[in-house]
PDB file of C-alpha atoms and ligand atoms in Angstrom:
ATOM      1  CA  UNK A   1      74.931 101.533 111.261  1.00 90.00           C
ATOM      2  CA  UNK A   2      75.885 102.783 107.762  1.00 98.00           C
ATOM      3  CA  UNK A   3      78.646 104.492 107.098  1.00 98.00           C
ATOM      4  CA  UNK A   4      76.627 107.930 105.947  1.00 98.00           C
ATOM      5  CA  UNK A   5      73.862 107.385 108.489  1.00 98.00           C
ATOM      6  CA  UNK A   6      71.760 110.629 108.954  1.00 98.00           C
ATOM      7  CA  UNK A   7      74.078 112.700 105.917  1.00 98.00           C
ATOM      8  CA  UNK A   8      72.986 114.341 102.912  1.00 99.00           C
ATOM      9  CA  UNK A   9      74.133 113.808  99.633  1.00 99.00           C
ATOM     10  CA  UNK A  10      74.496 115.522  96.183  1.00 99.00           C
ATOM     11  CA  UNK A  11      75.500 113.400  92.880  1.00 99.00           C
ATOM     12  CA  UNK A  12      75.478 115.361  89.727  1.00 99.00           C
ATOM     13  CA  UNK A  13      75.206 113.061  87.107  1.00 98.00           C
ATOM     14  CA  UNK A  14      73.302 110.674  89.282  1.00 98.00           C
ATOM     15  CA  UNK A  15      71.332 108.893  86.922  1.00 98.00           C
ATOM     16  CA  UNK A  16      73.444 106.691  85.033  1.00 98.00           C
ATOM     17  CA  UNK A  17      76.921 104.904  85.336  1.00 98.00           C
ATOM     18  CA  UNK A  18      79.382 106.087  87.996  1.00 98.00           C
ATOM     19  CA  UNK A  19      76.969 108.639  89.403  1.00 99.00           C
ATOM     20  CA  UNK A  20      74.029 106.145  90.004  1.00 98.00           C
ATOM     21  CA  UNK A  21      75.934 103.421  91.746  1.00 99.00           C
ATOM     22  CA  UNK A  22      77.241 106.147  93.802  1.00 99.00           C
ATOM     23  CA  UNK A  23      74.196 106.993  94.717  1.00 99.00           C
ATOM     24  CA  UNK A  24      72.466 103.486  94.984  1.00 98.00           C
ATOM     25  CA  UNK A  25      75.449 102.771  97.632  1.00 99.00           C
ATOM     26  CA  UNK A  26      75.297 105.934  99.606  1.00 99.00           C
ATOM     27  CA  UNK A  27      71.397 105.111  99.980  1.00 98.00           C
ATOM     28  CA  UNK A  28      72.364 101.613 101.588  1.00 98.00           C
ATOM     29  CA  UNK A  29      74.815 103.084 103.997  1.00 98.00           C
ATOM     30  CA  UNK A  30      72.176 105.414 105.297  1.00 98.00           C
ATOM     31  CA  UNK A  31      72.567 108.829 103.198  1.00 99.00           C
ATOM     32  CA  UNK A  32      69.178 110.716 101.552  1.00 99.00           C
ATOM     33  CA  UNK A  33      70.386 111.755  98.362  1.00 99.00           C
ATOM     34  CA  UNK A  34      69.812 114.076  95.286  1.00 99.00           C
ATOM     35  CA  UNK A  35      71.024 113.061  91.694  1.00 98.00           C
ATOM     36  CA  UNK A  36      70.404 115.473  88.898  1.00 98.00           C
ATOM     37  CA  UNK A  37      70.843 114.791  85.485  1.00 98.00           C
ATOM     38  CA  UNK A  38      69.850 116.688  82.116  1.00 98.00           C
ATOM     39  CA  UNK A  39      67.666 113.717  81.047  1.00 98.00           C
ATOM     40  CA  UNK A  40      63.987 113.489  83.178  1.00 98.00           C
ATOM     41  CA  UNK A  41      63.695 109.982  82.299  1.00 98.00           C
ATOM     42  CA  UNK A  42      66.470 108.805  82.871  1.00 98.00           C
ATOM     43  CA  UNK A  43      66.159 110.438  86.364  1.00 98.00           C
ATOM     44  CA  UNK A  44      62.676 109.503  86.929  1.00 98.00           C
ATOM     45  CA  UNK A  45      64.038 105.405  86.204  1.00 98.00           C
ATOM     46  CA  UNK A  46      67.356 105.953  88.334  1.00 98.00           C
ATOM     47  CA  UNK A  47      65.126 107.259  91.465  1.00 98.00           C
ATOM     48  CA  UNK A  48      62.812 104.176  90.720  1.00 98.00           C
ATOM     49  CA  UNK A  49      65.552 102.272  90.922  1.00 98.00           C
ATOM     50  CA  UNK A  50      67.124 103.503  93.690  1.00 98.00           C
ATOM     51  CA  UNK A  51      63.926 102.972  95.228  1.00 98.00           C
ATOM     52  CA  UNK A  52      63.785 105.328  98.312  1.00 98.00           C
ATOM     53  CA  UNK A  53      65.623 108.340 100.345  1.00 98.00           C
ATOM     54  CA  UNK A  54      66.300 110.062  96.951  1.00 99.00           C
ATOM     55  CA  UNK A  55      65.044 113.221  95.015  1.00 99.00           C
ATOM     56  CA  UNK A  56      65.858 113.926  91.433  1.00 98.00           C
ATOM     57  CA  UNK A  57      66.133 117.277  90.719  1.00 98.00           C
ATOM     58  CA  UNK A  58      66.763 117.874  86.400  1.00 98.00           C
ATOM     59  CA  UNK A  59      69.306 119.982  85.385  1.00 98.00           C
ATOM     60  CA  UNK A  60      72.518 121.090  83.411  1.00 98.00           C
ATOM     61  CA  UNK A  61      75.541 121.670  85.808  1.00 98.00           C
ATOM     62  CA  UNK A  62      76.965 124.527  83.054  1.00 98.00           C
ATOM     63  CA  UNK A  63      74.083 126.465  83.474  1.00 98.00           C
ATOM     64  CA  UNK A  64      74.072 128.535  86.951  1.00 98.00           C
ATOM     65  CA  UNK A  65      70.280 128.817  87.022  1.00 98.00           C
ATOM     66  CA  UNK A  66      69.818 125.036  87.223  1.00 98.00           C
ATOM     67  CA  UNK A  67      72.517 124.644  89.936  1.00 99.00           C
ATOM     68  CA  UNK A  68      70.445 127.403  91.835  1.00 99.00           C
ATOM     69  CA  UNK A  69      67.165 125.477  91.072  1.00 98.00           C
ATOM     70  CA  UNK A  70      68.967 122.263  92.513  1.00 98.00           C
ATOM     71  CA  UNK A  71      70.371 123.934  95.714  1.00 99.00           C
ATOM     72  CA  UNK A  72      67.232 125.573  96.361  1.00 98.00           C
ATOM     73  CA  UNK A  73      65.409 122.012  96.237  1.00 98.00           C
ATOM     74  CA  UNK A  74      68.376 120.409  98.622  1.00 99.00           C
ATOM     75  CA  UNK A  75      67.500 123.875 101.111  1.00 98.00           C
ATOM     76  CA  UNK A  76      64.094 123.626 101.231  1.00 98.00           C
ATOM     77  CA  UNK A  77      64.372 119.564 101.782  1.00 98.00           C
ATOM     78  CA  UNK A  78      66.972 119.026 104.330  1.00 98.00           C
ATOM     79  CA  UNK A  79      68.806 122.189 104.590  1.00 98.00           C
ATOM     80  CA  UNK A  80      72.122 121.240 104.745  1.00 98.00           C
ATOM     81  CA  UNK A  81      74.821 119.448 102.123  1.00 99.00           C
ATOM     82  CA  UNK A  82      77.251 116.943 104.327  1.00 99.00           C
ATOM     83  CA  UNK A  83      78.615 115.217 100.721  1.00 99.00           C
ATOM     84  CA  UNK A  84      78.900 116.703  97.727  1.00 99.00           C
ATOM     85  CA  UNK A  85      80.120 114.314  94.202  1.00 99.00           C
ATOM     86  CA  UNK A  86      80.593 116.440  91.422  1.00 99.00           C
ATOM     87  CA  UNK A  87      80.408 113.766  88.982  1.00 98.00           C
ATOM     88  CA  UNK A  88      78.639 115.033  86.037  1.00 98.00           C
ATOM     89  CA  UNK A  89      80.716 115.067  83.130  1.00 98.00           C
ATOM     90  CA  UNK A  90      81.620 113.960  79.248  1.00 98.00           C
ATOM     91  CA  UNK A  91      84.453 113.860  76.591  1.00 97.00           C
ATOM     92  CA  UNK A  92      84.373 113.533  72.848  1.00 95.00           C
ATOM     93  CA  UNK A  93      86.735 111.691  70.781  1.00 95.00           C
ATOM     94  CA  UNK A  94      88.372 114.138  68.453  1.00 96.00           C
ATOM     95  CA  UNK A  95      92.558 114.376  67.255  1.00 97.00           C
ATOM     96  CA  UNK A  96      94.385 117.421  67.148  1.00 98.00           C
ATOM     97  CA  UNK A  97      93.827 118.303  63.811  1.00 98.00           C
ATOM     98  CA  UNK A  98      89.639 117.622  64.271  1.00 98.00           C
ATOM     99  CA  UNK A  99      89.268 119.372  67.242  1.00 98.00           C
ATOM    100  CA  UNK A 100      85.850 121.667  67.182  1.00 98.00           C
ATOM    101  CA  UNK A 101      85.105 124.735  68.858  1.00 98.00           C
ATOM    102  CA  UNK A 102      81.892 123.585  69.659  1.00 98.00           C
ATOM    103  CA  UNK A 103      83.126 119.993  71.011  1.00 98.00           C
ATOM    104  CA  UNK A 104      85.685 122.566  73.150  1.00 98.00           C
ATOM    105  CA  UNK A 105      82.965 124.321  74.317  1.00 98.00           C
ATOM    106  CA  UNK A 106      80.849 121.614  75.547  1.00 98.00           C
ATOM    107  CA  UNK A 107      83.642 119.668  77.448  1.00 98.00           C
ATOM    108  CA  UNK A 108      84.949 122.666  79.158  1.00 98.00           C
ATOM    109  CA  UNK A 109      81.563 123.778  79.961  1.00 99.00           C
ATOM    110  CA  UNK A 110      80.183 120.611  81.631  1.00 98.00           C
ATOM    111  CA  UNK A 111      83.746 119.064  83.095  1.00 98.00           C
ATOM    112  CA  UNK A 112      85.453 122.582  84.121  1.00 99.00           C
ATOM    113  CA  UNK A 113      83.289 125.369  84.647  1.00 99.00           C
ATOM    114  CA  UNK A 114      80.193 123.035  85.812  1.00 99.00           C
ATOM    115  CA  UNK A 115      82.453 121.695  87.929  1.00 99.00           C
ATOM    116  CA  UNK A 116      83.640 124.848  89.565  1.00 99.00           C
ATOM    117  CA  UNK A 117      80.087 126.577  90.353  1.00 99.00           C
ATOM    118  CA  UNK A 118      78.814 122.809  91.437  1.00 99.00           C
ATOM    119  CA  UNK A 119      81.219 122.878  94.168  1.00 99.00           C
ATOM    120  CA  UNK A 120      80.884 126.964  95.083  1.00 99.00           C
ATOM    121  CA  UNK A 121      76.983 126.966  94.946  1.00 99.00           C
ATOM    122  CA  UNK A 122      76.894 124.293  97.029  1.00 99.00           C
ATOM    123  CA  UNK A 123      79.335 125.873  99.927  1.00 99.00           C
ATOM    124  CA  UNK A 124      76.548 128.027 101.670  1.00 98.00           C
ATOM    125  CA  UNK A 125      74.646 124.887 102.013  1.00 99.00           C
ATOM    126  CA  UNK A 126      77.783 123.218 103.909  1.00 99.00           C
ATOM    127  CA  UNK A 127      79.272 122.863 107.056  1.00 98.00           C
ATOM    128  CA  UNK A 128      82.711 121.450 109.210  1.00 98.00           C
ATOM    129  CA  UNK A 129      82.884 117.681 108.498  1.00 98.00           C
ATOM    130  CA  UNK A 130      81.772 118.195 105.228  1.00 98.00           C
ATOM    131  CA  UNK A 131      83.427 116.683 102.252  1.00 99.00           C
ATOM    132  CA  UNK A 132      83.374 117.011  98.351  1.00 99.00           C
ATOM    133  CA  UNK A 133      84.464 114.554  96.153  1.00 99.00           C
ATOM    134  CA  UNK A 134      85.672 115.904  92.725  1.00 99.00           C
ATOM    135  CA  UNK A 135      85.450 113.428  89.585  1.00 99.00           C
ATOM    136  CA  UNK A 136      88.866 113.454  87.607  1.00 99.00           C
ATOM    137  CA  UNK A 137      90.319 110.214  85.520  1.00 98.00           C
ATOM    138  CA  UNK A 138      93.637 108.781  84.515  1.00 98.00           C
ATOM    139  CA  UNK A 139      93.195 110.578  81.280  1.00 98.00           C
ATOM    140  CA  UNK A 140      94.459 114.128  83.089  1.00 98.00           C
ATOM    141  CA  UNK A 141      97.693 112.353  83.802  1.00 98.00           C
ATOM    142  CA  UNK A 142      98.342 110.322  80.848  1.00 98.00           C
ATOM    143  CA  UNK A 143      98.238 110.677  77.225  1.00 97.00           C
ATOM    144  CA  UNK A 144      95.458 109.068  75.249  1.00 95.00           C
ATOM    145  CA  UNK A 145      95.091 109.474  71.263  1.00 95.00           C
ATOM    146  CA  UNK A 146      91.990 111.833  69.714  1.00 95.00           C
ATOM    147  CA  UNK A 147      90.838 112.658  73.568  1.00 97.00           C
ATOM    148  CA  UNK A 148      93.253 115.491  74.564  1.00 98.00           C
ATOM    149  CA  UNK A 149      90.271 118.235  74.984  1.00 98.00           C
ATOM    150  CA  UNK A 150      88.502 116.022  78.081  1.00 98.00           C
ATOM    151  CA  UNK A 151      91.984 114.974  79.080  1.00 98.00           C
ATOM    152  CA  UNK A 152      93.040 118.410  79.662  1.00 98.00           C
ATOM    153  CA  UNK A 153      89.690 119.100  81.075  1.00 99.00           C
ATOM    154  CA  UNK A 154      90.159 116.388  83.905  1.00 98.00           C
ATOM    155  CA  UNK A 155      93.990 118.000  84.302  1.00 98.00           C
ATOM    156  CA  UNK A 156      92.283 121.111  85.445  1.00 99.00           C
ATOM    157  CA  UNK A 157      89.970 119.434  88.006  1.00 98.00           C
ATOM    158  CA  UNK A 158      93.241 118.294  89.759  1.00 98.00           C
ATOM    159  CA  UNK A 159      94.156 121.603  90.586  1.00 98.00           C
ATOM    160  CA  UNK A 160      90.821 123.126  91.174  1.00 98.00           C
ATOM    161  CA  UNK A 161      91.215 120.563  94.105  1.00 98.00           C
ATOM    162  CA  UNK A 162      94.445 121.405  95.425  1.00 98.00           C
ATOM    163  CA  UNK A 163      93.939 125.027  95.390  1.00 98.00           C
ATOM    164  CA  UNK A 164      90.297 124.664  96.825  1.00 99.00           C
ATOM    165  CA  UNK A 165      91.976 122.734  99.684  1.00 99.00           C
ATOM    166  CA  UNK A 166      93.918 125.573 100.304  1.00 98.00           C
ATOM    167  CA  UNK A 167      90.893 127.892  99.985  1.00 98.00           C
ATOM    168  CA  UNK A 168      88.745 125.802 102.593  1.00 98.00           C
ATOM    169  CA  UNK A 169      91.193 126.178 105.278  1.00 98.00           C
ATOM    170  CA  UNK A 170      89.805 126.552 108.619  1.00 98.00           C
ATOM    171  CA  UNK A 171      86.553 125.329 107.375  1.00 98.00           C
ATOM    172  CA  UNK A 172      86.586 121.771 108.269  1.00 98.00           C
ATOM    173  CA  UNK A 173      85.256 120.677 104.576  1.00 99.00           C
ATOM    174  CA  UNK A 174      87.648 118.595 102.916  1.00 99.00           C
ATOM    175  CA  UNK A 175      87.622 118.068  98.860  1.00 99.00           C
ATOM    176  CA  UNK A 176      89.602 115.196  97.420  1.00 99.00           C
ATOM    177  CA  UNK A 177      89.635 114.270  93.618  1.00 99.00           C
ATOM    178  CA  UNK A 178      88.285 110.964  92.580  1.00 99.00           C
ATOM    179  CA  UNK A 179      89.698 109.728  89.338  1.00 99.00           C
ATOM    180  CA  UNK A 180      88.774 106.635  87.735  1.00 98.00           C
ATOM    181  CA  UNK A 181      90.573 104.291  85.138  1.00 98.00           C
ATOM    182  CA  UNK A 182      88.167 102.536  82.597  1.00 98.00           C
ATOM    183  CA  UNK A 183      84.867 101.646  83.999  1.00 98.00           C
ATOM    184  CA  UNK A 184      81.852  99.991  82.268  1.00 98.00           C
ATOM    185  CA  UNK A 185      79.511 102.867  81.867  1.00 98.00           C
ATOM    186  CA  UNK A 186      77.160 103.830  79.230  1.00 97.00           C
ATOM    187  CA  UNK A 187      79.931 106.714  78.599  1.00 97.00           C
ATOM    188  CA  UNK A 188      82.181 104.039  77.746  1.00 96.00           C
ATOM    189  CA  UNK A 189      80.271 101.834  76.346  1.00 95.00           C
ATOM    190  CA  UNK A 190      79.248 104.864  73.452  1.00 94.00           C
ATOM    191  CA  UNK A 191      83.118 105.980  73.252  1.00 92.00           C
ATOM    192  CA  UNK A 192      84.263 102.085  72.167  1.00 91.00           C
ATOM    193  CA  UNK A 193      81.148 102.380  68.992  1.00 92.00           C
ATOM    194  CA  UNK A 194      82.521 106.013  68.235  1.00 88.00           C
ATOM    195  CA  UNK A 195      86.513 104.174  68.418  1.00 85.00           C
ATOM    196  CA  UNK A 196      85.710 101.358  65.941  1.00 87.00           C
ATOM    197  CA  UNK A 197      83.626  98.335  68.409  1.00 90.00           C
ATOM    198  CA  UNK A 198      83.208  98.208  72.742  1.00 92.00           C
ATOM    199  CA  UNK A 199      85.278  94.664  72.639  1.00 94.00           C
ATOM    200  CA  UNK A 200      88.622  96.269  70.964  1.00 93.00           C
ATOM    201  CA  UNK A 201      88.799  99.240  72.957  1.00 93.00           C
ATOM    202  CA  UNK A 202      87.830  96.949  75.822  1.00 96.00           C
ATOM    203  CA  UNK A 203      90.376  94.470  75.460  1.00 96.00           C
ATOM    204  CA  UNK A 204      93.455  97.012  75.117  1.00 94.00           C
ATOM    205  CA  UNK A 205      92.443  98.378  78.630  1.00 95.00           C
ATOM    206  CA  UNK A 206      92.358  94.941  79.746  1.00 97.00           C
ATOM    207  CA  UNK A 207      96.331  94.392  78.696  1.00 97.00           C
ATOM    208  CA  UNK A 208      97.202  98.365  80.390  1.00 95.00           C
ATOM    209  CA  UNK A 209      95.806  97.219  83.473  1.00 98.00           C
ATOM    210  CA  UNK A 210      97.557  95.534  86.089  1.00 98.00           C
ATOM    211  CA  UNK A 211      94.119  93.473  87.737  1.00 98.00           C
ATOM    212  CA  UNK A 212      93.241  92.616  84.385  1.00 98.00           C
ATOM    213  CA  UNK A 213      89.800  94.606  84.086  1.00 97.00           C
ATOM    214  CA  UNK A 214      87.516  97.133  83.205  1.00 98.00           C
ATOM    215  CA  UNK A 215      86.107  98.385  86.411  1.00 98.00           C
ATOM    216  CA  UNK A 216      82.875  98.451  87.526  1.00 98.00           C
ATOM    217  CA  UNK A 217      80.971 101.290  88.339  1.00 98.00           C
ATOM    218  CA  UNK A 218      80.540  99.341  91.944  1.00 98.00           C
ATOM    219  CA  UNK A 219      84.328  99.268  92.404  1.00 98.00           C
ATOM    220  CA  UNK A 220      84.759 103.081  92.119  1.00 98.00           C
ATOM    221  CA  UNK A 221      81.582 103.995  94.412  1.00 99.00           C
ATOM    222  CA  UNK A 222      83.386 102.273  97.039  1.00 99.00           C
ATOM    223  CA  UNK A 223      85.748 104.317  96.765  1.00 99.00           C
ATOM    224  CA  UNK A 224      84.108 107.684  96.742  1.00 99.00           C
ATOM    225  CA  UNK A 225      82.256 106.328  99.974  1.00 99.00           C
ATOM    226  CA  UNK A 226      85.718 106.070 101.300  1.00 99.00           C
ATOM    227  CA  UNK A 227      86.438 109.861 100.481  1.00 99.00           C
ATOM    228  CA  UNK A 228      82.868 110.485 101.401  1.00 99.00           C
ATOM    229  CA  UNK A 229      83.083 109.316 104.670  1.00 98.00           C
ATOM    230  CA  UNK A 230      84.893 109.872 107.832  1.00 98.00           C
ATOM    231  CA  UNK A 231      87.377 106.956 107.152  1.00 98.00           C
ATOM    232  CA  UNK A 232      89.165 109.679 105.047  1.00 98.00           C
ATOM    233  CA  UNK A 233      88.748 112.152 107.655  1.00 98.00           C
ATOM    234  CA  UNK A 234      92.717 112.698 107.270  1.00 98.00           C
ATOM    235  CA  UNK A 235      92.955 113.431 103.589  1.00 98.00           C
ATOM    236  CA  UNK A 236      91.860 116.764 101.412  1.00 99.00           C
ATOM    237  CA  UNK A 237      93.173 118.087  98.043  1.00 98.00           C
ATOM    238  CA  UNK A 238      94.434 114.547  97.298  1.00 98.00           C
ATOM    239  CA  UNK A 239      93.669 112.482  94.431  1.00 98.00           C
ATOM    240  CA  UNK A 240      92.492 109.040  94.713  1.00 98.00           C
ATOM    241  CA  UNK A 241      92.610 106.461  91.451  1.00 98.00           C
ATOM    242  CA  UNK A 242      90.452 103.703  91.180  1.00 98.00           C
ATOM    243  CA  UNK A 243      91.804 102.407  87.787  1.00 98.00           C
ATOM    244  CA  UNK A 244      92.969  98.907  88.243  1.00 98.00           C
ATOM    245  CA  UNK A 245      96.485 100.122  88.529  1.00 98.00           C
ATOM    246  CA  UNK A 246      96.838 101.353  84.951  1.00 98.00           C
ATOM    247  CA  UNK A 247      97.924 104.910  85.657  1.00 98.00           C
ATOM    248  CA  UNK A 248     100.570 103.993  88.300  1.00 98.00           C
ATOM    249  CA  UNK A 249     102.544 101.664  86.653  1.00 97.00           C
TER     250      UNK A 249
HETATM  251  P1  NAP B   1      77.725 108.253  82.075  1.00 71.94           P
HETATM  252  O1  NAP B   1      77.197 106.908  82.389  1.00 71.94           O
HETATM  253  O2  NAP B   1      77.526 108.814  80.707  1.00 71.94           O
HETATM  254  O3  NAP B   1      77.200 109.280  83.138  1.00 71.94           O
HETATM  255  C1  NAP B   1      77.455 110.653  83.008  1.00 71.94           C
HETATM  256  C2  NAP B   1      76.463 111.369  83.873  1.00 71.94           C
HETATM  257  O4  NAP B   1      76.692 112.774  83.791  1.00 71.94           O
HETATM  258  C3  NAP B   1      75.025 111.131  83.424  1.00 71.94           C
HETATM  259  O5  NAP B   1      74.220 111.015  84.572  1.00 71.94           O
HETATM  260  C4  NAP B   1      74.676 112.401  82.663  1.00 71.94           C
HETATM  261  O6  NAP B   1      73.283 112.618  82.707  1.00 71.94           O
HETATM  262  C5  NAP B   1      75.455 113.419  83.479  1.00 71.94           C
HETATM  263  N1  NAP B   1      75.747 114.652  82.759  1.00 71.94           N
HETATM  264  C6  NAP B   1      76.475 114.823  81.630  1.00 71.94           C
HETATM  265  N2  NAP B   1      76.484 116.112  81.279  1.00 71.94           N
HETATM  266  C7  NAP B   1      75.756 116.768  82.212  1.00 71.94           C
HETATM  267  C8  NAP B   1      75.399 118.119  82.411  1.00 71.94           C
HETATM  268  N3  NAP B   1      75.782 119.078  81.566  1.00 71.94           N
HETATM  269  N4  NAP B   1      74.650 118.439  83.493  1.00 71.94           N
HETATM  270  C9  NAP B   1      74.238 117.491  84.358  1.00 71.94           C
HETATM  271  N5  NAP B   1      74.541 116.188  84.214  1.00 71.94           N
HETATM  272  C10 NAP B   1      75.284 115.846  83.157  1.00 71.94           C
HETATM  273  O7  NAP B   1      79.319 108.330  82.335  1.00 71.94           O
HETATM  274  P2  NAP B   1      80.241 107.805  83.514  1.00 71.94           P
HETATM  275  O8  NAP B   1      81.265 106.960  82.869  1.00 71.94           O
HETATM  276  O9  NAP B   1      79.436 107.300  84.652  1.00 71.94           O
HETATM  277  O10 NAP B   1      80.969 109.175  83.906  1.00 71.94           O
HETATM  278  C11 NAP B   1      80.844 109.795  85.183  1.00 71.94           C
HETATM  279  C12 NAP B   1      82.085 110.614  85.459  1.00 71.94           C
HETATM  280  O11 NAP B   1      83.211 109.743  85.533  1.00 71.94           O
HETATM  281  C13 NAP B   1      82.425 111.638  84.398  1.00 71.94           C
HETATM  282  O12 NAP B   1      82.914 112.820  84.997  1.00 71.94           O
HETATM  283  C14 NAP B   1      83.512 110.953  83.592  1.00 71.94           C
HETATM  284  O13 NAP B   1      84.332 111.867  82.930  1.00 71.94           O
HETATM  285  C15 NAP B   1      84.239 110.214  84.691  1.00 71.94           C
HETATM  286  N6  NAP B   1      85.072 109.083  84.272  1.00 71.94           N
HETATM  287  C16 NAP B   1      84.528 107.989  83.690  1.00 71.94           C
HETATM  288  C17 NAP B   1      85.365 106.925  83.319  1.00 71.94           C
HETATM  289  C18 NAP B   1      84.836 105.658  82.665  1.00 71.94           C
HETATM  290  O14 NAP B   1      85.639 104.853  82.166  1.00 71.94           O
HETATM  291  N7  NAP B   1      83.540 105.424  82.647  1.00 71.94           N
HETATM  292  C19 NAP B   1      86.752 107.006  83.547  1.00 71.94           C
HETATM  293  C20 NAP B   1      87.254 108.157  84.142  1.00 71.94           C
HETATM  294  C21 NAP B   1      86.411 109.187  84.513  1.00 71.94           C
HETATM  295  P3  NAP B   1      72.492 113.375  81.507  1.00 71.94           P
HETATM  296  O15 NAP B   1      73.063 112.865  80.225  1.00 71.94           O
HETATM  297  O16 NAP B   1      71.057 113.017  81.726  1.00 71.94           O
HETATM  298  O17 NAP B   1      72.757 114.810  81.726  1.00 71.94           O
END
């Protein structure tokens, strides 16, 4: 028996990187889920690839008419939420000094405030045992050059969780923050190009890391099937890092 046997599952930002082998992994332990993404075809591959018990359902998680169009879809399928990942998100590389209003916009807008109506349009659909799983990253509790903007955006997703732990009280839905240290994604992959070359930017998150690695996006789904399922049955408004050691040392 699979550890999400029977539950079902939403992944924003489903069809690539952290999101998709989320969602490949919640599959094998026995979950139906829905990924959403902005991009169709890259949807329409990652359900391929995923291969069965998943619906893609296209959409922007800053825009509250898509989130409605994806809840709608989960209703009318299964009726019922037991595991939410709020995963979508992005950051831009830009140093105080560069920073745009528009590259402002855009980070707060998908990380923060898609983020936020994610989780609350979700909550009808939800129920006592249920638990939502919050991406963060190191980078809202360290310091890293030209990427303050999505840093601070990830800060604020640590206390979204702690307050909405608070705010769930006495509903048996827990919400824990998932945060990441470098992971070989296509996101990452595009931010070492933008920094200068992948291997460089690669290699000086190799010597901050105490194991000695990027991550892959395999090591950090394990993890958010830990938070996603009743192994963590103890833990809400926490934050859990999956980075290799390089924010705790
Ligand atoms: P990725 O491969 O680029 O995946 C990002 C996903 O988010 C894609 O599926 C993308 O799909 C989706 N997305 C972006 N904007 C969206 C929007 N407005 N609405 C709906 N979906 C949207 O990146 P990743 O590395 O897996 O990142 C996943 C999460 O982990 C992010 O929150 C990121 O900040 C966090 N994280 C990553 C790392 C790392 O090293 N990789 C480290 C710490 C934290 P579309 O483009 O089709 O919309």
């Amino acid at each position: 028996m699979g550890k999400l046997t029977g539950k079902v599952a939403v992944v924003t930002g489903g069809n690539s990187g952290l999101g998709l082998a989320t969602a490949k992994l919640f599959v094998s332990e026995g979950a139906y889920v829905y990924i959403t993404g902005r991009r169709q075809e890259e949807l329409d591959k990652a359900v391929k690839e995923i291969g069965g018990n998943v619906t893609g359902v296209q959409g922007d998680v800053s825009k509250l008419a898509d989130l409605d169009r994806l809840y709608a879809a989960v209703k009318a399928g299964h009726g019922r939420i037991d595991v939410l990942v709020a995963n979508a998100g992005l950051g831009t590389l830009e140093p105080l000094g560069h920073i745009t209003e528009e590259a402002y916009y855009l980070t707060f807008d998908v990380n923060v405030k898609g983020t936020i109506f994610t989780v609350q349009k979700a909550l009808p659909l939800m129920q006592a045992g249920g638990s939502i799983i919050v991406t963060g990253s190191t980078a809202g509790v360290t310091g890293t050059p030209a990427f303050s903007t999505y840093s601070a955006s990830k800060a604020a997703i640590r206390n979204l969780a702690r307050s909405w732990a608070l705010d769930l009280k006495g509903t048996g839905i827990r919400v824990n923050v998932l945060s990441p240290g470098a992971t070989d994604t296509p996101a990452l992959r595009h931010l070492g190009e933008l920094a200068g070359g992948k291997d460089a930017l690669y290699a000086s998150f190799v010597s901050q890391t105490p194991l000695g690695r990027v991550s892959d996006p395999e090591d950090v789904a394990a993890v958010t099937l830990f938070l996603a399922s009743n192994d963590s049955r103890s833990m809400t408004g926490s934050e859990v890092f999956a980075d290799g050691g390089s924010a705790q040392v």
